[in-house]
Amino acid sequence: ETGVTQSPTHLIKTRGQQVTLRCSSQSGHNTVSWYQQALGQGPQFIFQYYREEENGRGNFPPRFSGLQFPNYSSELNVNALELDDSALYLCASSLLDGFNYGYTFGSGTRLTVV
Amino acid sequence: RKEVEQDPGPFNVPEGATVAFNCTYSNSASQSFFWYRQDCRKEPKLLMSVYSSGNEDGRFTAQLNRASQYISLLIRDSKLSDSATYLCVVNRGVSNYKLTFGKGTLLTVNP
């Protein structure tokens, strides 16, 4: 059973650029959630995808968007990057079947915006 | 008021000590509760779920008081390998499984 894999592991971007982060969910999982963890803070919920549709969103602006593909993998896109977007971006997959059986987190993508 | 608040820490304890972490949550509709552990520059990992009746896993004991909206974690006989950040986590949804994390409390266990 493979776990959650994220790519890339590290990324440096310039303010104003766009970035795409990728996540492959754990085998058997159908839901992907994305979290942002700034330095010294707990992870903050960005959004969740279930059956290729957004299934809940946190307090993040529209320039944060996502996709889920038929194989349940997912992308997080951030447009017009700001310095405050520098953070660890975590993807978590889970099985949702009337009940959620708990998350498995990937090891994250560390994004630095300069 | 933050949705999940934890002791700010950091905690520095000697090996063998007992250490307690406290957490409060503001949303009475919260459905489920967890403690996660996060090692430096790594992803959070589930330590244990927290049930109203209280639950124990080896040296770790978790308690939940729904009336007070309070969660605790007790670590007995602490080991060097327990050094990490401990995150208090609540889930509001059932079908929409959105976890809300506290800021975390850093624990360092010293030899």
GROMACS .gro file of C-alpha atoms in nm, chain A residues 35 37 40-43 45 48 55-56 88 90 96 98 100 102-103 105-107 110, chain B residues 2 36 38 41-46 87 94-104:
model
   42
   35TYR     CA    1  -0.360   2.239   0.424
   37GLN     CA    2   0.119   2.539   0.750
   40GLY     CA    3   0.530   2.815   1.393
   41GLN     CA    4   0.159   2.760   1.323
   42GLY     CA    5  -0.070   2.462   1.297
   43PRO     CA    6  -0.195   2.353   0.954
   45PHE     CA    7  -0.754   2.392   0.600
   48GLN     CA    8  -1.120   1.934   0.021
   55ASN     CA    9  -1.637   1.958  -0.080
   56GLY     CA   10  -1.565   2.238   0.164
   88LEU     CA   11   0.454   2.400   0.401
   90LEU     CA   12   0.026   1.944   0.309
   96LEU     CA   13  -1.511   0.896   0.268
   98GLY     CA   14  -2.073   0.796   0.469
  100ASN     CA   15  -1.453   0.934   0.719
  102GLY     CA   16  -0.916   0.930   0.896
  103TYR     CA   17  -0.641   1.113   0.712
  105PHE     CA   18  -0.077   1.314   0.527
  106GLY     CA   19   0.190   1.348   0.264
  107SER     CA   20   0.530   1.485   0.362
  110ARG     CA   21   0.781   2.359   0.113
  116LYS     CA   22  -0.919   3.097   1.803
  150TYR     CA   23  -0.134   1.462   1.628
  152GLN     CA   24   0.468   1.651   1.426
  155ARG     CA   25   1.002   1.965   0.921
  156LYS     CA   26   0.785   1.654   0.885
  157GLU     CA   27   0.414   1.598   0.829
  158PRO     CA   28   0.169   1.561   1.120
  159LYS     CA   29   0.097   1.201   1.222
  160LEU     CA   30  -0.204   1.081   1.417
  201LEU     CA   31  -0.113   1.934   1.788
  208VAL     CA   32  -1.891   1.415   0.936
  209SER     CA   33  -1.918   1.410   0.557
  210ASN     CA   34  -1.705   1.722   0.521
  211TYR     CA   35  -1.403   1.612   0.717
  212LYS     CA   36  -1.235   1.942   0.793
  213LEU     CA   37  -0.971   1.927   1.063
  214THR     CA   38  -0.898   2.238   1.266
  215PHE     CA   39  -0.554   2.236   1.424
  216GLY     CA   40  -0.424   2.419   1.724
  217LYS     CA   41  -0.093   2.599   1.699
  218GLY     CA   42   0.088   2.312   1.864
   0.00000   0.00000   0.00000
